[in-house]
PDB file of C-alpha atoms in Angstrom:
ATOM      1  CA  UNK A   1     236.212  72.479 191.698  1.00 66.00           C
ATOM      2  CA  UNK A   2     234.540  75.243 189.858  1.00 71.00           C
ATOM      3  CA  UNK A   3     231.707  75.420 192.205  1.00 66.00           C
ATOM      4  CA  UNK A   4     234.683  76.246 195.225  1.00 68.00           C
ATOM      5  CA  UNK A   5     236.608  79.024 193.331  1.00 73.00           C
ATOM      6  CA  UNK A   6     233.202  80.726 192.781  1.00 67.00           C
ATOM      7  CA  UNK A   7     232.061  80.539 196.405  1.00 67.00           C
ATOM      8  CA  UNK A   8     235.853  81.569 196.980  1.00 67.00           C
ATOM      9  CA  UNK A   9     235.186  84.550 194.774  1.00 70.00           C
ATOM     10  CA  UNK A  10     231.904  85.059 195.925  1.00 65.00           C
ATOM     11  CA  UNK A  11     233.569  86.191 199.218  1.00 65.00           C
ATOM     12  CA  UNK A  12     236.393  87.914 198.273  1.00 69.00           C
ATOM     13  CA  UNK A  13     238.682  85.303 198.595  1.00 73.00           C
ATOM     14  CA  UNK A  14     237.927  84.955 202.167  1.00 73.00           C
ATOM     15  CA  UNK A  15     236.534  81.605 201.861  1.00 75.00           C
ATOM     16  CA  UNK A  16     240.006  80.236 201.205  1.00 79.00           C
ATOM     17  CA  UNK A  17     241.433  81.584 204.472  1.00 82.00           C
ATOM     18  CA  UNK A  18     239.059  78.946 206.100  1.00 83.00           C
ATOM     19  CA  UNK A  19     240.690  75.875 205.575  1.00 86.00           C
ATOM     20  CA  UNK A  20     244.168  77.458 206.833  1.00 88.00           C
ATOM     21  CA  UNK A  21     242.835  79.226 209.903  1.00 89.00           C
ATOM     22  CA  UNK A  22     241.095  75.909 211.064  1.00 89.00           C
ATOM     23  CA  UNK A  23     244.453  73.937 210.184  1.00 92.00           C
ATOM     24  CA  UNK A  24     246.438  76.114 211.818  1.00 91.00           C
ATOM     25  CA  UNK A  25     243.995  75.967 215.204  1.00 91.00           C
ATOM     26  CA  UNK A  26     243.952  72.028 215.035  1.00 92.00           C
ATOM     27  CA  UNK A  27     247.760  71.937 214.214  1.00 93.00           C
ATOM     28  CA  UNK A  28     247.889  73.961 217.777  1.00 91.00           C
ATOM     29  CA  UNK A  29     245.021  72.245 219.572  1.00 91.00           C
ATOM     30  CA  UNK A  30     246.488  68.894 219.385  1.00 93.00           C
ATOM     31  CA  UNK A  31     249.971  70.064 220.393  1.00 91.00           C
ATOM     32  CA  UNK A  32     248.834  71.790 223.548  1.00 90.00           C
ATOM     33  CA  UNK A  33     246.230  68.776 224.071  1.00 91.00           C
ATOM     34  CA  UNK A  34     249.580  66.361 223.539  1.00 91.00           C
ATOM     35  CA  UNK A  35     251.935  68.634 226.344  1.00 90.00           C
ATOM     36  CA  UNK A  36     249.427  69.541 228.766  1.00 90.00           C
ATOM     37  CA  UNK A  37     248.023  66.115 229.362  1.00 91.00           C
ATOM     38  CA  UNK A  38     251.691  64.919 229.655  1.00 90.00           C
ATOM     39  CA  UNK A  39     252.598  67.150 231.829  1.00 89.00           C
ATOM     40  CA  UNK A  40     249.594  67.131 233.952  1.00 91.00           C
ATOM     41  CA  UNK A  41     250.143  62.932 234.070  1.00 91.00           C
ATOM     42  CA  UNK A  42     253.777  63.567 235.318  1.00 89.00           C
ATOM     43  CA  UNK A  43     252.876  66.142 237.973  1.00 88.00           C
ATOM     44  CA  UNK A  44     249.728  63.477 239.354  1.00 89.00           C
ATOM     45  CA  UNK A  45     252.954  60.785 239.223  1.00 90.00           C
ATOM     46  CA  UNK A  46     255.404  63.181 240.813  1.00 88.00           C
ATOM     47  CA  UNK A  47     252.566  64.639 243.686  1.00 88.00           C
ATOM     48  CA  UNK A  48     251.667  60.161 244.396  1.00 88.00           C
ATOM     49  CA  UNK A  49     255.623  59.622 244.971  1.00 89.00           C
ATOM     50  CA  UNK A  50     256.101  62.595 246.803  1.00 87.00           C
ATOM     51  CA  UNK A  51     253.843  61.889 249.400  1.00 86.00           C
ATOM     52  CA  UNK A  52     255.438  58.818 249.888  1.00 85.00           C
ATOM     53  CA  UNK A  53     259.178  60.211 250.529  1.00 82.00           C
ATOM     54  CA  UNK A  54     259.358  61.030 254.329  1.00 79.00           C
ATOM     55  CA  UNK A  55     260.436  64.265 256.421  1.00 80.00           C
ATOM     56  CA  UNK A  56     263.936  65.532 255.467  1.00 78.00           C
ATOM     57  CA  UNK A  57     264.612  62.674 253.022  1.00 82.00           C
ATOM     58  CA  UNK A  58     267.231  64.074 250.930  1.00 84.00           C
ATOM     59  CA  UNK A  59     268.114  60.884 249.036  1.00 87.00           C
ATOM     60  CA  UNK A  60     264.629  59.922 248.325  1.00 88.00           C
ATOM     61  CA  UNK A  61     264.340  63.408 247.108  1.00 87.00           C
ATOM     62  CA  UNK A  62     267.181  63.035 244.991  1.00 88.00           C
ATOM     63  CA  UNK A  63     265.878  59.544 242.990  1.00 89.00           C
ATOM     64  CA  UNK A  64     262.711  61.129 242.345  1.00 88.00           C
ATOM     65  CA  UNK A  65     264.240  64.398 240.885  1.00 87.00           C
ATOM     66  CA  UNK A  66     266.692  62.285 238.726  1.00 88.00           C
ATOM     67  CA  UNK A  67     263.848  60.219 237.401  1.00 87.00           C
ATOM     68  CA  UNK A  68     262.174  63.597 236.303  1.00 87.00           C
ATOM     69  CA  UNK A  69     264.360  66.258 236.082  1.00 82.00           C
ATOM     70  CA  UNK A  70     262.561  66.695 232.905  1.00 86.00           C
ATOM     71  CA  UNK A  71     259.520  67.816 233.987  1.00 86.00           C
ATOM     72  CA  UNK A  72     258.034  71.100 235.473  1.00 86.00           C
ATOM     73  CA  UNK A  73     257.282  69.484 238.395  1.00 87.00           C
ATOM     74  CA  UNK A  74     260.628  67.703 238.575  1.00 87.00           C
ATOM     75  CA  UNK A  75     262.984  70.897 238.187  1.00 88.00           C
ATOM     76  CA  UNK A  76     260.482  71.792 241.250  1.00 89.00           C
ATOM     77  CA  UNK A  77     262.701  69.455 243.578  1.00 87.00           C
ATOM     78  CA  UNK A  78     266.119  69.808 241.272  1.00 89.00           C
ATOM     79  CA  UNK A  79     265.557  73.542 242.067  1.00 87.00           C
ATOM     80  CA  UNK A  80     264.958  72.806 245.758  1.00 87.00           C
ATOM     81  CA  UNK A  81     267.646  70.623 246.181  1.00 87.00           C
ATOM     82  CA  UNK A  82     269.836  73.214 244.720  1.00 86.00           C
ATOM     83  CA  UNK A  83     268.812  75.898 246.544  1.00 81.00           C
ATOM     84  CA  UNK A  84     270.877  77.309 249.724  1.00 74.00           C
ATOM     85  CA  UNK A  85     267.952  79.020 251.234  1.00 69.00           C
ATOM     86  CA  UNK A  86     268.197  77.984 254.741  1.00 74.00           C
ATOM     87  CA  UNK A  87     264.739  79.232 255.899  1.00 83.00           C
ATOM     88  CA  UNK A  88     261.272  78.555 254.581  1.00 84.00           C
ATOM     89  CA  UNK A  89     260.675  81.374 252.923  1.00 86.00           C
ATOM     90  CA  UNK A  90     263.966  81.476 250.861  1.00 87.00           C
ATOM     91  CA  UNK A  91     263.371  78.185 249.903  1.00 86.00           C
ATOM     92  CA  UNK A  92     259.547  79.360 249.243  1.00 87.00           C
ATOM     93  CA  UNK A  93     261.270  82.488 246.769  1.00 89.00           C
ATOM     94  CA  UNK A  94     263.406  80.231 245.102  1.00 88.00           C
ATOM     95  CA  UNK A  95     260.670  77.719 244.267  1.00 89.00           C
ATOM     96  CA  UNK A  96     258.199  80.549 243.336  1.00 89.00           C
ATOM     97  CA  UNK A  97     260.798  81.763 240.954  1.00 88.00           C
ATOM     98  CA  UNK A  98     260.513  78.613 238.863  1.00 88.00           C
ATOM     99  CA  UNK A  99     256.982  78.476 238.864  1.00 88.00           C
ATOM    100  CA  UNK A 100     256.721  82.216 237.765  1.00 90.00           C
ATOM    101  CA  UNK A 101     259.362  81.011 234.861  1.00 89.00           C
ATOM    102  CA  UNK A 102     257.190  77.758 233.819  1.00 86.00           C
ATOM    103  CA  UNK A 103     253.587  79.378 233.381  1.00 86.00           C
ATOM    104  CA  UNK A 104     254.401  80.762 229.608  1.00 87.00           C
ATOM    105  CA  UNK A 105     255.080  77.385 228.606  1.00 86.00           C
ATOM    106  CA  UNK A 106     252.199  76.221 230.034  1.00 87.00           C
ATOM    107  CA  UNK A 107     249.966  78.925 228.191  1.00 86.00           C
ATOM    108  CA  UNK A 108     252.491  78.854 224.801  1.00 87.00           C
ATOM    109  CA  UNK A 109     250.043  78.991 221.825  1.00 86.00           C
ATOM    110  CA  UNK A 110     246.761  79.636 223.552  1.00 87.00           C
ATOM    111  CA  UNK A 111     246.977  82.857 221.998  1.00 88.00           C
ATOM    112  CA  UNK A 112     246.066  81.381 218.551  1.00 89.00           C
ATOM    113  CA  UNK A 113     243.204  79.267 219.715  1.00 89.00           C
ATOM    114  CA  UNK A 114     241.997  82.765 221.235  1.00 89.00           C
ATOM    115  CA  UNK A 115     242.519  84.493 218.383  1.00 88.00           C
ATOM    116  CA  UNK A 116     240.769  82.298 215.962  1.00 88.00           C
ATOM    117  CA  UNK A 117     237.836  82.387 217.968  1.00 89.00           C
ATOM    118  CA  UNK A 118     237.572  85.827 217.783  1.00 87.00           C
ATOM    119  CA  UNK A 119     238.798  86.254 213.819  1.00 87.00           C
ATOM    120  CA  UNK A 120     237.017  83.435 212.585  1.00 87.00           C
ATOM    121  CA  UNK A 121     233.582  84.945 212.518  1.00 85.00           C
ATOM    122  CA  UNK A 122     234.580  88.290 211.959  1.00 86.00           C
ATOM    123  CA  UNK A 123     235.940  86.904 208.441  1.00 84.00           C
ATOM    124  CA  UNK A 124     233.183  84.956 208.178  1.00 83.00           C
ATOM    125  CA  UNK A 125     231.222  87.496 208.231  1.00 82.00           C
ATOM    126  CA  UNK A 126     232.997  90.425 206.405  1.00 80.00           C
ATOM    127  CA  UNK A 127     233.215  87.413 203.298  1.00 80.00           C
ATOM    128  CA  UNK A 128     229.074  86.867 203.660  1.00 78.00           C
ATOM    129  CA  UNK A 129     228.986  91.053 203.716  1.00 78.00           C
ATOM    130  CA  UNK A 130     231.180  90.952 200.332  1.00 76.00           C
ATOM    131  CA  UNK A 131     229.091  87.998 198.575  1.00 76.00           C
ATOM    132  CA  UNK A 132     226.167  90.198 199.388  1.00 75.00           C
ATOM    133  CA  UNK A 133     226.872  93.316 197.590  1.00 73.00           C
ATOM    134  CA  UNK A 134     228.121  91.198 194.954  1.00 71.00           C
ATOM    135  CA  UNK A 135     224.755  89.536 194.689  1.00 68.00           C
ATOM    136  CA  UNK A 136     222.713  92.681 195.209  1.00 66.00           C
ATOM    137  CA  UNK A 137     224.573  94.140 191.882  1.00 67.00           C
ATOM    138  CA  UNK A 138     223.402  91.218 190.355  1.00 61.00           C
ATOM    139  CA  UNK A 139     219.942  92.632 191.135  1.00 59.00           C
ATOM    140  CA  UNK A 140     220.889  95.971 189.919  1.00 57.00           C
ATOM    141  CA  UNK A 141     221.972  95.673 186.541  1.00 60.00           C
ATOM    142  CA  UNK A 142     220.028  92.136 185.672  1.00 57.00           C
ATOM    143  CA  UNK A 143     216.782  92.321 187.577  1.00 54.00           C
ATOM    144  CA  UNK A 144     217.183  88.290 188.714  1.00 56.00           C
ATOM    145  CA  UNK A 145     215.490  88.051 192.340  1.00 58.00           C
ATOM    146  CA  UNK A 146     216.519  84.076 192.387  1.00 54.00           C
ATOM    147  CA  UNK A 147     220.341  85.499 191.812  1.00 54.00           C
ATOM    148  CA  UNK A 148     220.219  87.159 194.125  1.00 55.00           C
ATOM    149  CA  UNK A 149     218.661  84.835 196.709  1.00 61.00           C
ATOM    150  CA  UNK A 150     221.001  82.200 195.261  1.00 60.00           C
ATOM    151  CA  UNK A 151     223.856  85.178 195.882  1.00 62.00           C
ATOM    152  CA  UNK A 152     223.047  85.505 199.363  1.00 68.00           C
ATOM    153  CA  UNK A 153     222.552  81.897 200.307  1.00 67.00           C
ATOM    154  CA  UNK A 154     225.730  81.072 199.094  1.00 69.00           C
ATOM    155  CA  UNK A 155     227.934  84.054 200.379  1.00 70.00           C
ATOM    156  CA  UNK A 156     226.465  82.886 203.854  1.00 76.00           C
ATOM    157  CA  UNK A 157     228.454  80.113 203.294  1.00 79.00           C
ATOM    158  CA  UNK A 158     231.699  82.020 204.313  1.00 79.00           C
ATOM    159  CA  UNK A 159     229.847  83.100 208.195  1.00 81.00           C
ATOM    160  CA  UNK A 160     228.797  79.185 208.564  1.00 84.00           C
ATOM    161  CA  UNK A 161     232.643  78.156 207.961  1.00 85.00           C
ATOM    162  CA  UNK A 162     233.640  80.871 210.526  1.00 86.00           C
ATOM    163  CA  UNK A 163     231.461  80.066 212.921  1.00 88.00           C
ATOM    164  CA  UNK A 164     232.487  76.537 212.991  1.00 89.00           C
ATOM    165  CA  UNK A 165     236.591  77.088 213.455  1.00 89.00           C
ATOM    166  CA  UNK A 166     234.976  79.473 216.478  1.00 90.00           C
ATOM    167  CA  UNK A 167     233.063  76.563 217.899  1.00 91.00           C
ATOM    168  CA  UNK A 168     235.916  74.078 218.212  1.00 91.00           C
ATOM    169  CA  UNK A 169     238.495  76.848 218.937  1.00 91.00           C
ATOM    170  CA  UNK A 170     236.618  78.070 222.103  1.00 92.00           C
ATOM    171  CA  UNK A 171     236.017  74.179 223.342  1.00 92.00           C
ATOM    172  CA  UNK A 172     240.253  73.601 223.486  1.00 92.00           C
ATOM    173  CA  UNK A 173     240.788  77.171 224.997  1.00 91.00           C
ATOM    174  CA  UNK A 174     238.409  76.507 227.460  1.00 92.00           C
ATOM    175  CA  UNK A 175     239.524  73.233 227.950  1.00 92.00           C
ATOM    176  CA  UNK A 176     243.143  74.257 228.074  1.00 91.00           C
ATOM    177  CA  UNK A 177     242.851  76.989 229.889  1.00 91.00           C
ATOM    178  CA  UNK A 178     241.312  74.002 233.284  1.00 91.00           C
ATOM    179  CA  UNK A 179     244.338  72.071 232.615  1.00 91.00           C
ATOM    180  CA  UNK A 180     246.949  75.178 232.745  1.00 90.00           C
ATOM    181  CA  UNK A 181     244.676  76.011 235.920  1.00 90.00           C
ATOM    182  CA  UNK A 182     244.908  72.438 237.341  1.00 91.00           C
ATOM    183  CA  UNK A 183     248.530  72.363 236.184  1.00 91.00           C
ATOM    184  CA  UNK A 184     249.338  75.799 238.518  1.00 90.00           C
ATOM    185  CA  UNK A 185     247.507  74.013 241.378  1.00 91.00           C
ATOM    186  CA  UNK A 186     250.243  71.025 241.194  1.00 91.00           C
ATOM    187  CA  UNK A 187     252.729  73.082 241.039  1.00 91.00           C
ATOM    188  CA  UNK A 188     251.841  75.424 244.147  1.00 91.00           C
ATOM    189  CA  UNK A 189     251.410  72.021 245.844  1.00 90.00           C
ATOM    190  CA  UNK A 190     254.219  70.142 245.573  1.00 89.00           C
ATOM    191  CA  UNK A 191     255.715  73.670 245.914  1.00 90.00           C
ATOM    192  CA  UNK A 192     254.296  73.414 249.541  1.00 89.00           C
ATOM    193  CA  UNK A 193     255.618  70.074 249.974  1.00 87.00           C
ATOM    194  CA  UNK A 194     258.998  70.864 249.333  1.00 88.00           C
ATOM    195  CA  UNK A 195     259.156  73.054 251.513  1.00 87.00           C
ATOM    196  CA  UNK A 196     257.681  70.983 254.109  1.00 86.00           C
ATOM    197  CA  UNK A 197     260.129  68.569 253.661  1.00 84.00           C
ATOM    198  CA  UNK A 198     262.886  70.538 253.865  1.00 83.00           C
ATOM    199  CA  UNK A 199     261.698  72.949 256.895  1.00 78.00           C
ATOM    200  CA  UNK A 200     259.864  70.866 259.015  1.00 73.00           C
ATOM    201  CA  UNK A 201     259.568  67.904 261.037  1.00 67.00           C
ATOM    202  CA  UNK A 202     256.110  66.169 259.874  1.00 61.00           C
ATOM    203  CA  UNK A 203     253.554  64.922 261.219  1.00 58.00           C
ATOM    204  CA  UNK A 204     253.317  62.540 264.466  1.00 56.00           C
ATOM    205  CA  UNK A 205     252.104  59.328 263.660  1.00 51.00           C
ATOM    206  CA  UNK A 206     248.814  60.049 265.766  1.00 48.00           C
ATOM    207  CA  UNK A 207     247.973  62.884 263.494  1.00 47.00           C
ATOM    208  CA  UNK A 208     248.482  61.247 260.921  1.00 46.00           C
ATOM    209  CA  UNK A 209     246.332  58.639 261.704  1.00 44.00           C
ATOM    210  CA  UNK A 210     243.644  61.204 263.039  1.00 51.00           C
ATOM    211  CA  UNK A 211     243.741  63.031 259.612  1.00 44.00           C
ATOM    212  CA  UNK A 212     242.976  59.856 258.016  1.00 43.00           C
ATOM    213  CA  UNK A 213     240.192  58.999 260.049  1.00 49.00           C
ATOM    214  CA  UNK A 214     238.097  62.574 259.894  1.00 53.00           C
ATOM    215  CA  UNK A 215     238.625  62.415 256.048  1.00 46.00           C
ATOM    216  CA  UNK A 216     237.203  59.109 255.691  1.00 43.00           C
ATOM    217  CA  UNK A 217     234.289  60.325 258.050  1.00 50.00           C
ATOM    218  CA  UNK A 218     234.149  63.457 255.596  1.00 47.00           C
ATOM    219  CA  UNK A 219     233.839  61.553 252.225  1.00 38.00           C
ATOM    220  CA  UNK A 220     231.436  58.738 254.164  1.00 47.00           C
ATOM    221  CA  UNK A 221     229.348  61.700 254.866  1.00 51.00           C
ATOM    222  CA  UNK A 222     229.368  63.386 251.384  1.00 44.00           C
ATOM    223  CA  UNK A 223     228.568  59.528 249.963  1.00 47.00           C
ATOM    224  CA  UNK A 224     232.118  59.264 248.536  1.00 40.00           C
TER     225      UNK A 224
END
């Protein structure tokens, strides 16, 4: 215990704000992690039935927003069903609209995972800078070259710490930063859907079944 307050004022204190910082980014890193890879699991759910739910089916529309109006991707087809645009591109707006309004909560709290990878170093560092000139007064007024050493070694104690909080925080922004990517891409596409199943008429049953064919003949070729 003694050994931590004197690395803690080795460093100007610094040292201490370690442990909270990296709380603080797994407290937020988990949370997204929990939210995004729910929603993302609804939305992969939501896209499977939708496919399913023919041309102009209003009531099969209706089941499958009522079993998810909870969802982002669900108040996708609450919104549709509500809306009164009567072309495709009002209906397009209106559905754009929500999207617009969902992203933040998609990308709530990445700001502190970005932040910590950019402070957590920095304080690192600027505790390692203050443990220095502490040990290199050592040196001045004593004369002991293995304080100082001993100083030094143990101020960089503070830039190691830093460096690590910056290491996991930059793996879950960049991670969550491909989900909320992925998560946009589900919602432009069952965005799309909607409105193709409100505006138009489908596909014949021919097409259909020639669509199926070339991409089985695509992925055969690519060794799928």
């Amino acid at each position: 215990m003694n050994e931590i307050v004197r690395l803690v004022l080795l460093t100007g204190g610094l040292l201490a704000v370690m442990p909270v910082l990296l709380l603080i980014t797994l407290v937020v890193a988990f949370e997204r992690l929990w939210l995004l890879k729910k929603t993302i699991n609804s939305g992969s759910r939501i896209h499977a039935r939708l496919r399913e739910i023919g041309y102009g089916n209003l009531e099969g529309l209706r089941e499958l927003a009522e079993a998810n109006s909870k969802t982002l991707q669900g108040h996708l087809i609450v919104t549709a069903l509500a809306s009164r645009g009567e072309t495709a591109d009002e209906l397009d707006f209106h559905l754009e609209e929500e999207i617009m309004d969902a992203m933040p909560r998609v990308n709530r709290g990445l700001w502190i995972l970005d932040t910590s990878v950019t402070l957590a170093p920095l304080l690192g560092l600027f505790g390692t800078i203050i443990g220095m000139i502490q040990a290199f007064n050592v040196l001045s007024q004593h004369g002991g070259p293995a304080k100082v050493t001993g100083g030094i070694a143990d101020a960089l104690i503070s830039t190691g710490a830093g460096l690590l909080i910056a290491i996991i925080a930059v793996y879950f922004v960049n991670y969550f930063n491909s989900i909320a990517q992925r998560i946009t891409q589900q919602l432009e596409l069952i965005k799309i859907m909607l409105v193709n199943r409100f505006h138009t008429r489908g596909l014949s049953d021919g097409a259909t079944s020639t669509m199926a064919q070339t991409r089985a003949a695509e992925y055969t070729a690519a060794g799928v």
